[in-house]
Short mmCIF file of C-alpha atoms in Angstrom, two decimals:
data_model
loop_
_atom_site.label_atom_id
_atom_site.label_comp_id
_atom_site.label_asym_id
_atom_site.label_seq_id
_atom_site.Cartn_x
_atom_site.Cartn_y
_atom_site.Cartn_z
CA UNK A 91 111.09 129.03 105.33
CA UNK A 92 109.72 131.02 108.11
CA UNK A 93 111.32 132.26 110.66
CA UNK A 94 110.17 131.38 114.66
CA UNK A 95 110.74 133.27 117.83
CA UNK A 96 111.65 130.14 120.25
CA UNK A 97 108.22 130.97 121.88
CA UNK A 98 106.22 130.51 119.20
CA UNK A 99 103.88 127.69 118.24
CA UNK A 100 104.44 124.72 116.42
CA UNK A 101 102.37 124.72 113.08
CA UNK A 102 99.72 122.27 113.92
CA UNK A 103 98.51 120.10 111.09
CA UNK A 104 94.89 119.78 110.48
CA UNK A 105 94.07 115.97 110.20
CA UNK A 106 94.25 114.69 106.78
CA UNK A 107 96.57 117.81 105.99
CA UNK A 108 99.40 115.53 106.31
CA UNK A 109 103.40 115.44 105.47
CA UNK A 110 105.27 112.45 105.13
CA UNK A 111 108.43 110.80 105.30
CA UNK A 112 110.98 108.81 103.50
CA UNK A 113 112.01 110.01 100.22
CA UNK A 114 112.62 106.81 98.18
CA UNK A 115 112.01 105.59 95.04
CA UNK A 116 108.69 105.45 93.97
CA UNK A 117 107.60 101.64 94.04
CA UNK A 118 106.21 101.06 90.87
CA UNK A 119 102.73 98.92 91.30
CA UNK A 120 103.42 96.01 88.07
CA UNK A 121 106.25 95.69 85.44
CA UNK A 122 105.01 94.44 81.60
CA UNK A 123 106.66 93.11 78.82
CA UNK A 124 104.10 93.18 75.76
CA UNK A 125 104.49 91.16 73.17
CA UNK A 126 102.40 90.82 69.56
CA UNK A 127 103.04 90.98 65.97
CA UNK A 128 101.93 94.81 64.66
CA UNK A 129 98.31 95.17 63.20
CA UNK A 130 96.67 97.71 61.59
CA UNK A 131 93.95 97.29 63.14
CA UNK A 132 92.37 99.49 66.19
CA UNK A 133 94.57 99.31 69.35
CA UNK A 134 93.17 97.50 72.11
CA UNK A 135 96.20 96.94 73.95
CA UNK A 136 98.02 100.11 75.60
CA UNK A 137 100.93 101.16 77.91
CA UNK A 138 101.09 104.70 78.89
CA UNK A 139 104.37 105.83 80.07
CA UNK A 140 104.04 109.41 80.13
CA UNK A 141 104.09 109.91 83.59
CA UNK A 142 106.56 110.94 85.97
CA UNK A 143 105.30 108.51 88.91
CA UNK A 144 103.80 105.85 87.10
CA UNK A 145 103.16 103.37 84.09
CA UNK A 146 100.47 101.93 83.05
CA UNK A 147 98.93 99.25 80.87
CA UNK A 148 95.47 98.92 79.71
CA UNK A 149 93.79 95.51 77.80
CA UNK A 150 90.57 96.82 77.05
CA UNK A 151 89.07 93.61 75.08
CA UNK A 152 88.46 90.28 76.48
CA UNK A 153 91.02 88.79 78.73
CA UNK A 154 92.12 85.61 80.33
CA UNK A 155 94.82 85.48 82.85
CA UNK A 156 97.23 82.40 83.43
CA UNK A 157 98.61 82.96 87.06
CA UNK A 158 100.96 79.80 86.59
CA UNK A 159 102.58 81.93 84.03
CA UNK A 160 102.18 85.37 85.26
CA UNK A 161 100.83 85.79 81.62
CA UNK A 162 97.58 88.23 80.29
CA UNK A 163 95.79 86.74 76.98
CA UNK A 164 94.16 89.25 74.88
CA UNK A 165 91.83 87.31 72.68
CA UNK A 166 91.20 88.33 69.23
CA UNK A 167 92.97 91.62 69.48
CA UNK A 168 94.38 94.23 67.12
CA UNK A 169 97.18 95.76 68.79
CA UNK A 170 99.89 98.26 67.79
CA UNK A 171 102.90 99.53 69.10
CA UNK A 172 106.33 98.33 70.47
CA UNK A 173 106.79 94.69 70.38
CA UNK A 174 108.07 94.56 73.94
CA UNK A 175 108.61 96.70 76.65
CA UNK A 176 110.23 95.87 79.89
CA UNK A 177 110.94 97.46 83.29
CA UNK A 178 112.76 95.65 85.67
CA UNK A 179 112.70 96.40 88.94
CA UNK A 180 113.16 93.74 92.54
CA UNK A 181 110.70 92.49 94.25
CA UNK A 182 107.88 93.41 91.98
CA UNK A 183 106.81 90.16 89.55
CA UNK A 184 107.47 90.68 85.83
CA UNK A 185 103.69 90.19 84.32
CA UNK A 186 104.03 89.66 79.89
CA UNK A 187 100.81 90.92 78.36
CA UNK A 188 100.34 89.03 74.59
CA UNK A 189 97.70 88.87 72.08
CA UNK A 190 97.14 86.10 69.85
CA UNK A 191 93.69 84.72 68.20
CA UNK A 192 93.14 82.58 70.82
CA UNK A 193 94.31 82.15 74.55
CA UNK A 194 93.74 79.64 77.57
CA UNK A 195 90.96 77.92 78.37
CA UNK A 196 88.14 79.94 80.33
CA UNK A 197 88.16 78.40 83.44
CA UNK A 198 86.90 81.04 86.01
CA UNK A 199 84.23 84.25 84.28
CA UNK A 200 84.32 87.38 86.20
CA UNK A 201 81.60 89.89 85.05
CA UNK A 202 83.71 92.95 86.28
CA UNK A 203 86.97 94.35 85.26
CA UNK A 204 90.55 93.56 86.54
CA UNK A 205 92.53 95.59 88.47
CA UNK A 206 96.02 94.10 88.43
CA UNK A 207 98.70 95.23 90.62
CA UNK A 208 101.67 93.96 92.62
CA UNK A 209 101.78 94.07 96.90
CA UNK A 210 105.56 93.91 96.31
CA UNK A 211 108.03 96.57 97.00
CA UNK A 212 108.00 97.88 100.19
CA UNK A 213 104.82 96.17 101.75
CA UNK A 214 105.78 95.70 105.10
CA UNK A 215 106.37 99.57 105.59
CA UNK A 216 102.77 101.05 106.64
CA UNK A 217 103.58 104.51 104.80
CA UNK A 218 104.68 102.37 101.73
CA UNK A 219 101.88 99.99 102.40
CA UNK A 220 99.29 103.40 101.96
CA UNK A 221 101.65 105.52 99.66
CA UNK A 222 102.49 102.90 96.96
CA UNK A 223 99.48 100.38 97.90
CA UNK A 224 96.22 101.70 98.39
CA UNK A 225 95.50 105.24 97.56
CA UNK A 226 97.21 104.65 94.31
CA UNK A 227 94.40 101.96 93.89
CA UNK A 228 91.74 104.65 95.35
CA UNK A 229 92.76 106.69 92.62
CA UNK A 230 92.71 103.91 89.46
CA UNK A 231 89.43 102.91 90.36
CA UNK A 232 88.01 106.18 90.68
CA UNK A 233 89.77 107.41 87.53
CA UNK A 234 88.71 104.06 85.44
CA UNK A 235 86.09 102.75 87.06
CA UNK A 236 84.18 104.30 89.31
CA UNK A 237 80.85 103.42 90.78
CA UNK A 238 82.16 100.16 89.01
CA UNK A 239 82.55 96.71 90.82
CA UNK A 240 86.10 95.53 90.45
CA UNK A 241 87.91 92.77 90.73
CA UNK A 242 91.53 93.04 92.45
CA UNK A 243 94.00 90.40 91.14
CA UNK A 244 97.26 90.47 93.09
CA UNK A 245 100.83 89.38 92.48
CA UNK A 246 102.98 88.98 95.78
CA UNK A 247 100.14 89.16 97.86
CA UNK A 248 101.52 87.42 101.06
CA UNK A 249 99.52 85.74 103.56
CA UNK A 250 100.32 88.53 106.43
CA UNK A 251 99.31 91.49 104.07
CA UNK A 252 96.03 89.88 103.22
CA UNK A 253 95.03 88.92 106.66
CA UNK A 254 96.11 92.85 107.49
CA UNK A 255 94.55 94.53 105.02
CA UNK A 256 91.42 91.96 104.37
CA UNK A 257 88.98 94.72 105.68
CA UNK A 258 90.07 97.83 103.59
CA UNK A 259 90.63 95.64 100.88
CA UNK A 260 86.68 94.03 100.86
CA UNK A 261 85.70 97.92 101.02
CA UNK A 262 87.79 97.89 97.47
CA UNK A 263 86.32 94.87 96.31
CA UNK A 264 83.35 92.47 97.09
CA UNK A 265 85.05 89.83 95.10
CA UNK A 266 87.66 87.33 96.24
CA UNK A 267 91.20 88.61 95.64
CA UNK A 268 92.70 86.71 92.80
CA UNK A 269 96.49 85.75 94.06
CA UNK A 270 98.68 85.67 90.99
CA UNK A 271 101.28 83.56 93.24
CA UNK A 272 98.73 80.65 94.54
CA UNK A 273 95.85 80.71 92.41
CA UNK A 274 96.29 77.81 89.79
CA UNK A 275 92.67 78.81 87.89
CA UNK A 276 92.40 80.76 84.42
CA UNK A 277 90.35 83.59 84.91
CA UNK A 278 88.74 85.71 82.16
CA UNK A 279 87.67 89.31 82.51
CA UNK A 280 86.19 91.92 80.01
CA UNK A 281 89.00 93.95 80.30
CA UNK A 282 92.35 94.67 82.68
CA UNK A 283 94.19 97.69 83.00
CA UNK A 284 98.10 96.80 85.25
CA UNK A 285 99.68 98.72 87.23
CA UNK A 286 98.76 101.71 89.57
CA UNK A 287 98.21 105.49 89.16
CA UNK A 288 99.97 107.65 91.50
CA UNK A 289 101.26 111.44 92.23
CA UNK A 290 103.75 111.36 94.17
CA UNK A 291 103.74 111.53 98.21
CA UNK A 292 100.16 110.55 100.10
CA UNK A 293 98.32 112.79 96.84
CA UNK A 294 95.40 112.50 94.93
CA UNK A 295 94.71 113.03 91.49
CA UNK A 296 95.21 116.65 90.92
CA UNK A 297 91.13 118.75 90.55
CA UNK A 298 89.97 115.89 91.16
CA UNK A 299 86.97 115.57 93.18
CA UNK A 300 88.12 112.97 95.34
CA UNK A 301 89.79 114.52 98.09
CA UNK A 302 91.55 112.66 101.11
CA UNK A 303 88.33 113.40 103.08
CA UNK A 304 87.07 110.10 100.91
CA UNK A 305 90.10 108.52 101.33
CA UNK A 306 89.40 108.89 104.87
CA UNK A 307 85.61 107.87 104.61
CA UNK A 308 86.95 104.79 102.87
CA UNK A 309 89.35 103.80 105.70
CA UNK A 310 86.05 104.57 108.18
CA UNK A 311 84.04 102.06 106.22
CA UNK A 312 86.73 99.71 106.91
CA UNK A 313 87.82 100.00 110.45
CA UNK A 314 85.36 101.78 111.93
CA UNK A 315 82.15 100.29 114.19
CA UNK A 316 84.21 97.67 115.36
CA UNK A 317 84.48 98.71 119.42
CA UNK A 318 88.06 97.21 120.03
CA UNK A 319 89.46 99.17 122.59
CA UNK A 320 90.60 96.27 124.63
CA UNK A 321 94.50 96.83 124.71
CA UNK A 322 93.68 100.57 125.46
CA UNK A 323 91.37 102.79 127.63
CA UNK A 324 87.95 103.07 126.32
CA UNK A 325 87.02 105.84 124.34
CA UNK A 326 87.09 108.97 126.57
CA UNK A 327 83.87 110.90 127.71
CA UNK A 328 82.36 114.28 127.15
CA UNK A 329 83.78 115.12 130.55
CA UNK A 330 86.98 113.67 129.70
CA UNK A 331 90.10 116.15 128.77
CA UNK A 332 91.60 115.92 124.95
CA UNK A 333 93.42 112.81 124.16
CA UNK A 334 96.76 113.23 122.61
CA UNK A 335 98.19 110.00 121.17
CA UNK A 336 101.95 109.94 121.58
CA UNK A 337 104.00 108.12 118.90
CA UNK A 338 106.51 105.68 120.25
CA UNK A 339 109.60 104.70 118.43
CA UNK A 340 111.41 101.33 119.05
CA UNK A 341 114.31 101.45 120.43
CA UNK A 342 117.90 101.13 118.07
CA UNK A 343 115.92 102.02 114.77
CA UNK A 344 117.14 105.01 114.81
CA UNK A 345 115.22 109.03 115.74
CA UNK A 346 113.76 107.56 119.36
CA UNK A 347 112.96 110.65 121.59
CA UNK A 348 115.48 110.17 124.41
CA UNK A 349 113.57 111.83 126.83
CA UNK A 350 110.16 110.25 125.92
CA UNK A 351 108.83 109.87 129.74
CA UNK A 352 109.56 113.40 130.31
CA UNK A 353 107.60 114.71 127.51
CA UNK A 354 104.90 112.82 128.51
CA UNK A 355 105.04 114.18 131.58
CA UNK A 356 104.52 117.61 129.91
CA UNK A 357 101.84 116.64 127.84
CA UNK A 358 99.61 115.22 130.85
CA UNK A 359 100.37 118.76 133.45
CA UNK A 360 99.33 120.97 130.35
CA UNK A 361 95.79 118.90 130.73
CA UNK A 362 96.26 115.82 128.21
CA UNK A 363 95.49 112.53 128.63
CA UNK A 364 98.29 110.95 127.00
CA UNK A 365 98.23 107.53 125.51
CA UNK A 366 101.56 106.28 124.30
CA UNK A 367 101.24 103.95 121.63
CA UNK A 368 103.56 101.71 119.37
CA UNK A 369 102.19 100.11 116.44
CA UNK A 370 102.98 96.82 116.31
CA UNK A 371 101.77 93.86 113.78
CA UNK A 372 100.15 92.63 117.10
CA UNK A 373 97.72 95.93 117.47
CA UNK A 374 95.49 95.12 114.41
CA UNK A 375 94.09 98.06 111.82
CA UNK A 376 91.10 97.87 113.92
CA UNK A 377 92.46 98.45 117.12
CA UNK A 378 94.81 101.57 115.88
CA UNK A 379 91.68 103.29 114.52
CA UNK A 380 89.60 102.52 117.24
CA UNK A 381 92.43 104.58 119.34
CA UNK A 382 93.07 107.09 116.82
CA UNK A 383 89.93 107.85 115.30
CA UNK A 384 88.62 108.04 119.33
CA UNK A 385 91.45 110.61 120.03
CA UNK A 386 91.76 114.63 119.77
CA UNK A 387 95.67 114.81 119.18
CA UNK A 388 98.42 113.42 117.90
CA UNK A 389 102.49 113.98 118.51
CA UNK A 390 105.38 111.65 117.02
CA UNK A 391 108.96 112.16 115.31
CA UNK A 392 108.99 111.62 111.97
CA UNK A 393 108.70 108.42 110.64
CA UNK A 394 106.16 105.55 108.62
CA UNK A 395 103.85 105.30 112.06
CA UNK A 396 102.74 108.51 111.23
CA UNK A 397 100.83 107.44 108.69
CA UNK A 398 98.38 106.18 111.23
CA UNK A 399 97.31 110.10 111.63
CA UNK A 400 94.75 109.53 108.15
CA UNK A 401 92.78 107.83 111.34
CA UNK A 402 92.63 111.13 112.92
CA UNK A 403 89.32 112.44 112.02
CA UNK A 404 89.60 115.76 110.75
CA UNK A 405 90.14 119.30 112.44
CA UNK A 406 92.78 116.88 115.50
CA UNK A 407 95.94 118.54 116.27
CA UNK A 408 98.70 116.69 114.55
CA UNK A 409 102.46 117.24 115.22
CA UNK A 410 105.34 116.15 113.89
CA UNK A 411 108.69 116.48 115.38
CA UNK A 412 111.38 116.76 113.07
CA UNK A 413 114.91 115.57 113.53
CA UNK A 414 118.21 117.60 112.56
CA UNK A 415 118.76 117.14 108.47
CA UNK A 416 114.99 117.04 107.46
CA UNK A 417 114.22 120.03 106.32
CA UNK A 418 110.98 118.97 103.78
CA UNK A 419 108.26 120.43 106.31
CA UNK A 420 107.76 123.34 108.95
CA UNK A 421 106.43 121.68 112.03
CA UNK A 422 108.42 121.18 114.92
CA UNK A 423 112.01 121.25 114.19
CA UNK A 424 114.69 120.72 116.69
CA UNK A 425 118.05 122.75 117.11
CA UNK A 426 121.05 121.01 117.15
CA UNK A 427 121.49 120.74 120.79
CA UNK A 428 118.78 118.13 120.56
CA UNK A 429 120.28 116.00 117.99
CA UNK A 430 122.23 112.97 119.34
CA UNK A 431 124.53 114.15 116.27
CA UNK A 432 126.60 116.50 118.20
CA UNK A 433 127.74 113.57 120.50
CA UNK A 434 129.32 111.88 117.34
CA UNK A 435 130.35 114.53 115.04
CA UNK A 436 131.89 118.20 115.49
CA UNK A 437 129.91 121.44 115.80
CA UNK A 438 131.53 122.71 112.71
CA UNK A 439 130.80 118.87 110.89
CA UNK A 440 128.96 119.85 107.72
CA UNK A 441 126.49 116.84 109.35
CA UNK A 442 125.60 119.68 111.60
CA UNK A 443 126.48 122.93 110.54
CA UNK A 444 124.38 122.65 107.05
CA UNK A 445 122.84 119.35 106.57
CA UNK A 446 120.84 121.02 103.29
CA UNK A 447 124.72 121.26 101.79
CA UNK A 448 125.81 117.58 103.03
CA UNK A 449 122.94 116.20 101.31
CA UNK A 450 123.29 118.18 98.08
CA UNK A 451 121.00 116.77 95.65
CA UNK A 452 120.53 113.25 96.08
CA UNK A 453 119.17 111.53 99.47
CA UNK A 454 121.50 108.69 99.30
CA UNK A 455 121.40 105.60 101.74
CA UNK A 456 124.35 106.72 103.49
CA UNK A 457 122.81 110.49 103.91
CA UNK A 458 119.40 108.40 105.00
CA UNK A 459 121.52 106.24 107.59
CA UNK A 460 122.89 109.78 109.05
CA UNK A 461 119.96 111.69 109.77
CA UNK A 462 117.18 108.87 110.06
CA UNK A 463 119.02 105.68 111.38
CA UNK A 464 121.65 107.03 113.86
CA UNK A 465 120.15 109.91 114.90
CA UNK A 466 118.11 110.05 118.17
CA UNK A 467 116.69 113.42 119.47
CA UNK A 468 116.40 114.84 123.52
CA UNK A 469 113.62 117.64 123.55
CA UNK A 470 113.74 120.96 124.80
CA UNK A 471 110.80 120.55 126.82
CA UNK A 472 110.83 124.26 128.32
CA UNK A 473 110.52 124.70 123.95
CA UNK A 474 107.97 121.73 123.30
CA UNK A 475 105.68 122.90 126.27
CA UNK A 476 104.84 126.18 124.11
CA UNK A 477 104.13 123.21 120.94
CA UNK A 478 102.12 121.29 122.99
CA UNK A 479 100.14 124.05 124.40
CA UNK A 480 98.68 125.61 121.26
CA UNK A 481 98.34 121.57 120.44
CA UNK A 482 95.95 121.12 123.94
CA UNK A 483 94.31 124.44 122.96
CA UNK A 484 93.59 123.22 119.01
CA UNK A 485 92.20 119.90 120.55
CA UNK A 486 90.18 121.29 123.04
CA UNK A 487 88.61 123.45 120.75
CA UNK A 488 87.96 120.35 118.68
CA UNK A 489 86.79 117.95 121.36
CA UNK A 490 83.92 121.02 122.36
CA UNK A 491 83.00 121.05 118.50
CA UNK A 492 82.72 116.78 117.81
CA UNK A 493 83.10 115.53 121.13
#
């Protein structure tokens, strides 16, 4: 890691150049069980579990899915193979692929493909929500079928995430989601890979040539246009100075910057006009971009609202403010005066003295409840003015260039 004087800038992130979070498990997007008797015939059926971050089932012959029993028919197949395979895992629906010379009835025919995945997990977490949810789906249709029509059949697909995501979802799709969980038809499809391909933390498929910038022009289609700006101030004017967009934290969740008012403060005598904002499942998708994508700057601490800087549109400032123990990232990172830490455990604590030792190898729950649940941070703000200077200066530069 590099070394800072305490004068020097903060790296400031290009948009869409972004780090992020939580280190947990990766959600897997389905879990199979197959079931046949062995052929020797061609294989039409397929699980691929060669990959570190994800498996992934393919039924590339005609299908028909029974949501009442979470079950995918191939019809007339030739199959070969394991005769089952299981992955349990909570929270994520248990889908059985089987082949047989004859399946369900036909009751619904889709002339596109299946994409079949589970909103399960962590939905409810936005980074999860993006991380596990929907660039992994960028990526399988883009990998499988692109410039394809799709259809996207969901297990766990709860009313809330549908009505949140409905947008960026029809920009997926121009079909009706199928709902594993509420639909009671039989639907056939020509074929149906499960499950979703991912590489690890907010990535892409490596050389491919779909970068984030089309993740991000994907997530334009969706939210952009719409004009809401009615819970904040309109967008600002050519006249107007940068807008920085300060994170807010909840209170009692754990990293909340203690003295949030006064580094506000900062932010609006070094020439910003600040907006604090905390997403809420009030603010809609809409509304956030509207802000975001409107804005020249964002700060927060670390955390899953920082996934709302993919709105940012790129060449905005972007700063993260890293708490005592997290050590993944070089942005700004606070000293240990800063760190409500040293109010509950001694100077010499390992806690505090070398967090990278405490942790060792594996970032446990009780590590995690440490360093992102109890810890709260007070800025330096003689330190974060020099941060949010070379921020103003990296906006301004930007707001001359796109306005």
């Amino acid at each position: 890691m590099r070394k800072r004087n305490p004068a020097a800038t903060a790296t400031v992130f290009l948009a869409l150049i972004i780090a992020f979070l939580f280190v947990f498990e990766i959600n897997q997007s389905s879990i199979f069980r197959l079931s046949s008797a062995p052929t020797q015939a061609k294989q039409v059926i397929s699980c691929d579990r060669s990959h570190q971050k994800y498996d992934l089932c393919s039924i590339t012959g005609a299908t028909v899915v029974d949501p009442a029993t979470s079950t995918f028919f191939l019809v007339d197949p030739t199959i070969s193979g394991p005769r089952s395979i299981n992955f349990p895992m909570q929270r994520i629906q248990e889908l059985t692929i089987t082949s047989g010379p004859s399946g369900p009835e036909c009751e619904v025919q889709h002339n596109s493909p299946a994409i079949v995945f589970s909103a399960g997990g962590y939905t409810g977490n936005v980074f999860h929500d993006f991380n596990d949810g929907f660039i992994p789906l960028f990526i399988t249709i883009n990998s499988i079928y692109k410039n394809q029509d799709v259809v996207l059949v969901v297990s766990k697909a709860r009313d809330w995430w549908l009505n949140r995501y409905k947008n960026l979802l029809h920009v997926f799709s121009s079909h009706p989601i199928v709902t594993l969980d509420n639909d009671t038809s039989n639907h056939c499809f020509p074929s149906a890979p499960l499950g979703l391909m991912s590489y690890g933390f907010m990535a892409l498929m490596p050389n491919s040539s779909q970068t984030l910038l089309h993740f991000r022009g994907l997530l334009d289609k969706a939210f952009g246009h719409h004009g809401q700006y009615s819970i904040f101030n309109p967008p600002p004017k050519s006249d107007s100075p940068p807008r920085l967009v300060f994170m807010s934290r909840s209170k009692g969740i754990g990293r909340e910057i203690l003295n949030q008012d006064e580094a506000v403060k900062v932010a609006k005598e070094i020439g910003f006009d600040v907006i604090l904002f905390k997403p809420t499942g009030k603010i809609s998708l809409q509304q956030a971009y509207g802000l975001i994508n409107s804005s020249h700057a964002m700060v927060g601490m670390h955390g899953a609202a920082l996934t709302h800087s993919l709105f940012l549109r790129p060449g905005s400032a972007f700063m993260q403010v890293m708490p005592l123990g997290i050590d993944w990232y070089i942005e700004y990172k606070i000293k240990v005066e800063e760190s409500s830490l040293v109010e509950k455990y001694d100077k010499n604590d390992m806690v505090i003295k070398d967090p990278a030792s405490f942790q060792g190898r594996n970032w446990s729950s009780d590590v995690m409840k440490i360093y992102l649940k109890e810890q709260n941070v007070k800025l330096d703000l003689v330190r974060f003015r020099d941060y949010l200077m070379e921020t103003y200066s990296k906006a301004k530069t930007f707001m001359e260039k796109m306005g």
